mmCIF file with all atom_site columns, C-alpha atoms in Angstrom:
data_model
loop_
_atom_site.group_PDB
_atom_site.id
_atom_site.type_symbol
_atom_site.label_atom_id
_atom_site.label_alt_id
_atom_site.label_comp_id
_atom_site.label_asym_id
_atom_site.label_entity_id
_atom_site.label_seq_id
_atom_site.pdbx_PDB_ins_code
_atom_site.Cartn_x
_atom_site.Cartn_y
_atom_site.Cartn_z
_atom_site.occupancy
_atom_site.B_iso_or_equiv
_atom_site.pdbx_formal_charge
_atom_site.auth_seq_id
_atom_site.auth_comp_id
_atom_site.auth_asym_id
_atom_site.auth_atom_id
_atom_site.pdbx_PDB_model_num
ATOM 1   C CA . UNK A 1 1   ? 84.710  44.521  103.291 1.00 58.00 ? 1   UNK A CA 1
ATOM 2   C CA . UNK A 1 2   ? 83.705  47.733  101.529 1.00 62.00 ? 2   UNK A CA 1
ATOM 3   C CA . UNK A 1 3   ? 82.599  47.451  97.975  1.00 75.00 ? 3   UNK A CA 1
ATOM 4   C CA . UNK A 1 4   ? 83.436  50.155  95.465  1.00 73.00 ? 4   UNK A CA 1
ATOM 5   C CA . UNK A 1 5   ? 79.999  51.732  95.645  1.00 72.00 ? 5   UNK A CA 1
ATOM 6   C CA . UNK A 1 6   ? 80.188  52.235  99.439  1.00 67.00 ? 6   UNK A CA 1
ATOM 7   C CA . UNK A 1 7   ? 83.792  53.455  99.229  1.00 61.00 ? 7   UNK A CA 1
ATOM 8   C CA . UNK A 1 8   ? 82.831  56.015  96.597  1.00 60.00 ? 8   UNK A CA 1
ATOM 9   C CA . UNK A 1 9   ? 79.890  57.161  98.728  1.00 60.00 ? 9   UNK A CA 1
ATOM 10  C CA . UNK A 1 10  ? 82.131  57.618  101.781 1.00 70.00 ? 10  UNK A CA 1
ATOM 11  C CA . UNK A 1 11  ? 84.673  59.580  99.762  1.00 64.00 ? 11  UNK A CA 1
ATOM 12  C CA . UNK A 1 12  ? 82.040  61.846  98.222  1.00 65.00 ? 12  UNK A CA 1
ATOM 13  C CA . UNK A 1 13  ? 80.375  62.558  101.558 1.00 70.00 ? 13  UNK A CA 1
ATOM 14  C CA . UNK A 1 14  ? 83.676  63.087  103.350 1.00 65.00 ? 14  UNK A CA 1
ATOM 15  C CA . UNK A 1 15  ? 85.239  65.385  100.763 1.00 55.00 ? 15  UNK A CA 1
ATOM 16  C CA . UNK A 1 16  ? 83.308  68.560  101.748 1.00 58.00 ? 16  UNK A CA 1
ATOM 17  C CA . UNK A 1 17  ? 84.244  68.020  105.390 1.00 53.00 ? 17  UNK A CA 1
ATOM 18  C CA . UNK A 1 18  ? 87.929  67.711  104.546 1.00 54.00 ? 18  UNK A CA 1
ATOM 19  C CA . UNK A 1 19  ? 87.798  70.677  102.167 1.00 55.00 ? 19  UNK A CA 1
ATOM 20  C CA . UNK A 1 20  ? 86.248  72.930  104.788 1.00 52.00 ? 20  UNK A CA 1
ATOM 21  C CA . UNK A 1 21  ? 88.724  71.975  107.502 1.00 54.00 ? 21  UNK A CA 1
ATOM 22  C CA . UNK A 1 22  ? 90.992  74.974  106.768 1.00 52.00 ? 22  UNK A CA 1
ATOM 23  C CA . UNK A 1 23  ? 91.179  77.856  109.177 1.00 47.00 ? 23  UNK A CA 1
ATOM 24  C CA . UNK A 1 24  ? 88.335  80.311  108.543 1.00 49.00 ? 24  UNK A CA 1
ATOM 25  C CA . UNK A 1 25  ? 88.816  83.966  107.670 1.00 45.00 ? 25  UNK A CA 1
ATOM 26  C CA . UNK A 1 26  ? 92.595  83.892  107.410 1.00 42.00 ? 26  UNK A CA 1
ATOM 27  C CA . UNK A 1 27  ? 92.674  85.425  103.955 1.00 41.00 ? 27  UNK A CA 1
ATOM 28  C CA . UNK A 1 28  ? 92.113  89.015  105.095 1.00 47.00 ? 28  UNK A CA 1
ATOM 29  C CA . UNK A 1 29  ? 94.342  89.085  108.159 1.00 46.00 ? 29  UNK A CA 1
ATOM 30  C CA . UNK A 1 30  ? 97.242  86.853  107.137 1.00 48.00 ? 30  UNK A CA 1
ATOM 31  C CA . UNK A 1 31  ? 99.496  89.827  106.380 1.00 57.00 ? 31  UNK A CA 1
ATOM 32  C CA . UNK A 1 32  ? 99.468  91.043  109.992 1.00 56.00 ? 32  UNK A CA 1
ATOM 33  C CA . UNK A 1 33  ? 101.547 89.579  112.816 1.00 57.00 ? 33  UNK A CA 1
ATOM 34  C CA . UNK A 1 34  ? 99.538  87.397  115.190 1.00 54.00 ? 34  UNK A CA 1
ATOM 35  C CA . UNK A 1 35  ? 99.657  89.780  118.153 1.00 53.00 ? 35  UNK A CA 1
ATOM 36  C CA . UNK A 1 36  ? 98.380  92.648  115.979 1.00 50.00 ? 36  UNK A CA 1
ATOM 37  C CA . UNK A 1 37  ? 95.733  90.426  114.410 1.00 52.00 ? 37  UNK A CA 1
ATOM 38  C CA . UNK A 1 38  ? 94.135  89.377  117.688 1.00 49.00 ? 38  UNK A CA 1
ATOM 39  C CA . UNK A 1 39  ? 93.865  92.888  119.148 1.00 55.00 ? 39  UNK A CA 1
ATOM 40  C CA . UNK A 1 40  ? 90.950  94.650  117.514 1.00 58.00 ? 40  UNK A CA 1
ATOM 41  C CA . UNK A 1 41  ? 91.004  98.300  118.503 1.00 77.00 ? 41  UNK A CA 1
ATOM 42  C CA . UNK A 1 42  ? 88.457  99.379  115.881 1.00 92.00 ? 42  UNK A CA 1
ATOM 43  C CA . UNK A 1 43  ? 90.842  101.567 113.898 1.00 94.00 ? 43  UNK A CA 1
ATOM 44  C CA . UNK A 1 44  ? 90.523  99.435  110.765 1.00 93.00 ? 44  UNK A CA 1
ATOM 45  C CA . UNK A 1 45  ? 86.720  99.595  110.988 1.00 95.00 ? 45  UNK A CA 1
ATOM 46  C CA . UNK A 1 46  ? 86.835  103.365 111.509 1.00 95.00 ? 46  UNK A CA 1
ATOM 47  C CA . UNK A 1 47  ? 89.011  103.758 108.405 1.00 95.00 ? 47  UNK A CA 1
ATOM 48  C CA . UNK A 1 48  ? 86.592  101.643 106.381 1.00 95.00 ? 48  UNK A CA 1
ATOM 49  C CA . UNK A 1 49  ? 83.582  103.571 107.688 1.00 95.00 ? 49  UNK A CA 1
ATOM 50  C CA . UNK A 1 50  ? 85.201  106.915 106.842 1.00 95.00 ? 50  UNK A CA 1
ATOM 51  C CA . UNK A 1 51  ? 86.010  105.796 103.295 1.00 94.00 ? 51  UNK A CA 1
ATOM 52  C CA . UNK A 1 52  ? 82.384  104.690 102.888 1.00 95.00 ? 52  UNK A CA 1
ATOM 53  C CA . UNK A 1 53  ? 81.141  108.057 104.164 1.00 95.00 ? 53  UNK A CA 1
ATOM 54  C CA . UNK A 1 54  ? 83.392  109.937 101.749 1.00 94.00 ? 54  UNK A CA 1
ATOM 55  C CA . UNK A 1 55  ? 82.146  107.789 98.852  1.00 94.00 ? 55  UNK A CA 1
ATOM 56  C CA . UNK A 1 56  ? 78.536  108.334 99.918  1.00 93.00 ? 56  UNK A CA 1
ATOM 57  C CA . UNK A 1 57  ? 79.146  112.091 100.007 1.00 93.00 ? 57  UNK A CA 1
ATOM 58  C CA . UNK A 1 58  ? 80.599  111.961 96.497  1.00 92.00 ? 58  UNK A CA 1
ATOM 59  C CA . UNK A 1 59  ? 77.733  109.797 95.213  1.00 93.00 ? 59  UNK A CA 1
ATOM 60  C CA . UNK A 1 60  ? 75.074  112.107 96.671  1.00 92.00 ? 60  UNK A CA 1
ATOM 61  C CA . UNK A 1 61  ? 76.789  115.271 95.496  1.00 92.00 ? 61  UNK A CA 1
ATOM 62  C CA . UNK A 1 62  ? 77.353  116.482 99.078  1.00 92.00 ? 62  UNK A CA 1
ATOM 63  C CA . UNK A 1 63  ? 81.095  116.870 98.474  1.00 93.00 ? 63  UNK A CA 1
ATOM 64  C CA . UNK A 1 64  ? 82.757  118.919 95.785  1.00 91.00 ? 64  UNK A CA 1
ATOM 65  C CA . UNK A 1 65  ? 85.616  117.259 93.903  1.00 90.00 ? 65  UNK A CA 1
ATOM 66  C CA . UNK A 1 66  ? 88.114  119.403 95.775  1.00 94.00 ? 66  UNK A CA 1
ATOM 67  C CA . UNK A 1 67  ? 86.602  118.502 99.169  1.00 93.00 ? 67  UNK A CA 1
ATOM 68  C CA . UNK A 1 68  ? 86.556  114.816 98.273  1.00 93.00 ? 68  UNK A CA 1
ATOM 69  C CA . UNK A 1 69  ? 90.199  114.853 97.130  1.00 95.00 ? 69  UNK A CA 1
ATOM 70  C CA . UNK A 1 70  ? 91.264  116.612 100.330 1.00 96.00 ? 70  UNK A CA 1
ATOM 71  C CA . UNK A 1 71  ? 89.351  114.183 102.560 1.00 95.00 ? 71  UNK A CA 1
ATOM 72  C CA . UNK A 1 72  ? 90.657  111.142 100.673 1.00 95.00 ? 72  UNK A CA 1
ATOM 73  C CA . UNK A 1 73  ? 94.235  112.445 100.996 1.00 96.00 ? 73  UNK A CA 1
ATOM 74  C CA . UNK A 1 74  ? 93.796  112.863 104.747 1.00 96.00 ? 74  UNK A CA 1
ATOM 75  C CA . UNK A 1 75  ? 92.203  109.433 104.988 1.00 93.00 ? 75  UNK A CA 1
ATOM 76  C CA . UNK A 1 76  ? 95.066  107.849 103.045 1.00 95.00 ? 76  UNK A CA 1
ATOM 77  C CA . UNK A 1 77  ? 97.615  109.641 105.210 1.00 96.00 ? 77  UNK A CA 1
ATOM 78  C CA . UNK A 1 78  ? 96.107  108.060 108.316 1.00 96.00 ? 78  UNK A CA 1
ATOM 79  C CA . UNK A 1 79  ? 96.091  104.606 106.690 1.00 95.00 ? 79  UNK A CA 1
ATOM 80  C CA . UNK A 1 80  ? 99.775  105.017 105.787 1.00 96.00 ? 80  UNK A CA 1
ATOM 81  C CA . UNK A 1 81  ? 100.578 106.210 109.299 1.00 96.00 ? 81  UNK A CA 1
ATOM 82  C CA . UNK A 1 82  ? 98.825  103.151 110.737 1.00 95.00 ? 82  UNK A CA 1
ATOM 83  C CA . UNK A 1 83  ? 100.807 100.863 108.427 1.00 94.00 ? 83  UNK A CA 1
ATOM 84  C CA . UNK A 1 84  ? 104.047 102.577 109.474 1.00 95.00 ? 84  UNK A CA 1
ATOM 85  C CA . UNK A 1 85  ? 103.182 102.208 113.150 1.00 94.00 ? 85  UNK A CA 1
ATOM 86  C CA . UNK A 1 86  ? 102.383 98.507  112.649 1.00 93.00 ? 86  UNK A CA 1
ATOM 87  C CA . UNK A 1 87  ? 105.736 97.728  111.001 1.00 94.00 ? 87  UNK A CA 1
ATOM 88  C CA . UNK A 1 88  ? 107.232 96.761  114.333 1.00 90.00 ? 88  UNK A CA 1
ATOM 89  C CA . UNK A 1 89  ? 104.337 94.355  114.836 1.00 88.00 ? 89  UNK A CA 1
ATOM 90  C CA . UNK A 1 90  ? 102.329 96.299  117.399 1.00 89.00 ? 90  UNK A CA 1
ATOM 91  C CA . UNK A 1 91  ? 100.610 99.582  118.090 1.00 91.00 ? 91  UNK A CA 1
ATOM 92  C CA . UNK A 1 92  ? 101.668 101.312 121.280 1.00 93.00 ? 92  UNK A CA 1
ATOM 93  C CA . UNK A 1 93  ? 99.122  103.187 123.348 1.00 93.00 ? 93  UNK A CA 1
ATOM 94  C CA . UNK A 1 94  ? 100.592 106.493 122.163 1.00 96.00 ? 94  UNK A CA 1
ATOM 95  C CA . UNK A 1 95  ? 100.352 105.415 118.515 1.00 95.00 ? 95  UNK A CA 1
ATOM 96  C CA . UNK A 1 96  ? 96.736  104.312 118.957 1.00 95.00 ? 96  UNK A CA 1
ATOM 97  C CA . UNK A 1 97  ? 95.872  107.646 120.593 1.00 95.00 ? 97  UNK A CA 1
ATOM 98  C CA . UNK A 1 98  ? 97.502  109.571 117.741 1.00 96.00 ? 98  UNK A CA 1
ATOM 99  C CA . UNK A 1 99  ? 95.586  107.494 115.182 1.00 96.00 ? 99  UNK A CA 1
ATOM 100 C CA . UNK A 1 100 ? 92.263  107.972 116.991 1.00 96.00 ? 100 UNK A CA 1
ATOM 101 C CA . UNK A 1 101 ? 92.921  111.721 117.275 1.00 97.00 ? 101 UNK A CA 1
ATOM 102 C CA . UNK A 1 102 ? 93.600  111.918 113.528 1.00 97.00 ? 102 UNK A CA 1
ATOM 103 C CA . UNK A 1 103 ? 90.554  109.757 112.725 1.00 97.00 ? 103 UNK A CA 1
ATOM 104 C CA . UNK A 1 104 ? 88.310  111.972 114.858 1.00 96.00 ? 104 UNK A CA 1
ATOM 105 C CA . UNK A 1 105 ? 89.677  115.111 113.206 1.00 96.00 ? 105 UNK A CA 1
ATOM 106 C CA . UNK A 1 106 ? 88.963  113.695 109.731 1.00 96.00 ? 106 UNK A CA 1
ATOM 107 C CA . UNK A 1 107 ? 85.534  112.469 110.851 1.00 95.00 ? 107 UNK A CA 1
ATOM 108 C CA . UNK A 1 108 ? 84.610  116.007 111.899 1.00 96.00 ? 108 UNK A CA 1
ATOM 109 C CA . UNK A 1 109 ? 85.894  117.321 108.557 1.00 95.00 ? 109 UNK A CA 1
ATOM 110 C CA . UNK A 1 110 ? 83.813  114.743 106.665 1.00 94.00 ? 110 UNK A CA 1
ATOM 111 C CA . UNK A 1 111 ? 80.707  115.739 108.580 1.00 93.00 ? 111 UNK A CA 1
ATOM 112 C CA . UNK A 1 112 ? 81.336  119.479 108.125 1.00 93.00 ? 112 UNK A CA 1
ATOM 113 C CA . UNK A 1 113 ? 82.070  119.171 104.399 1.00 92.00 ? 113 UNK A CA 1
ATOM 114 C CA . UNK A 1 114 ? 79.039  116.947 103.757 1.00 89.00 ? 114 UNK A CA 1
ATOM 115 C CA . UNK A 1 115 ? 76.728  119.352 105.576 1.00 88.00 ? 115 UNK A CA 1
ATOM 116 C CA . UNK A 1 116 ? 78.033  122.691 104.315 1.00 85.00 ? 116 UNK A CA 1
ATOM 117 C CA . UNK A 1 117 ? 76.253  124.630 101.584 1.00 78.00 ? 117 UNK A CA 1
ATOM 118 C CA . UNK A 1 118 ? 78.678  123.580 98.838  1.00 78.00 ? 118 UNK A CA 1
ATOM 119 C CA . UNK A 1 119 ? 77.396  120.971 96.420  1.00 77.00 ? 119 UNK A CA 1
ATOM 120 C CA . UNK A 1 120 ? 78.957  119.289 93.436  1.00 72.00 ? 120 UNK A CA 1
ATOM 121 C CA . UNK A 1 121 ? 77.441  120.369 90.169  1.00 70.00 ? 121 UNK A CA 1
ATOM 122 C CA . UNK A 1 122 ? 76.123  117.633 87.913  1.00 61.00 ? 122 UNK A CA 1
#
């Protein structure tokens, strides 16, 4: 028979195992339908990378305020378009192609604006 000391030890050692038994990484994808969640086409990563590049351009003074606002508007438009396309629970091939085309267009604009002669004044 287990005495209270051994029972307490078993409970304390078993608690972390039980607490960590939940499904991992569900907090950031739970809002998407399962069939959208499992297909990773890289669009979400591309959106994140573009936002980071725009912020880096702002931080380094490579983008004027006007350029940054324009690029962020375009970036947000693509994110909204993606959300609208995903409302039915999936992205069709045509929708993915349109999103990639728009992402590539904005990526070229980010590069061009960051490397032109215009700089933000301090």
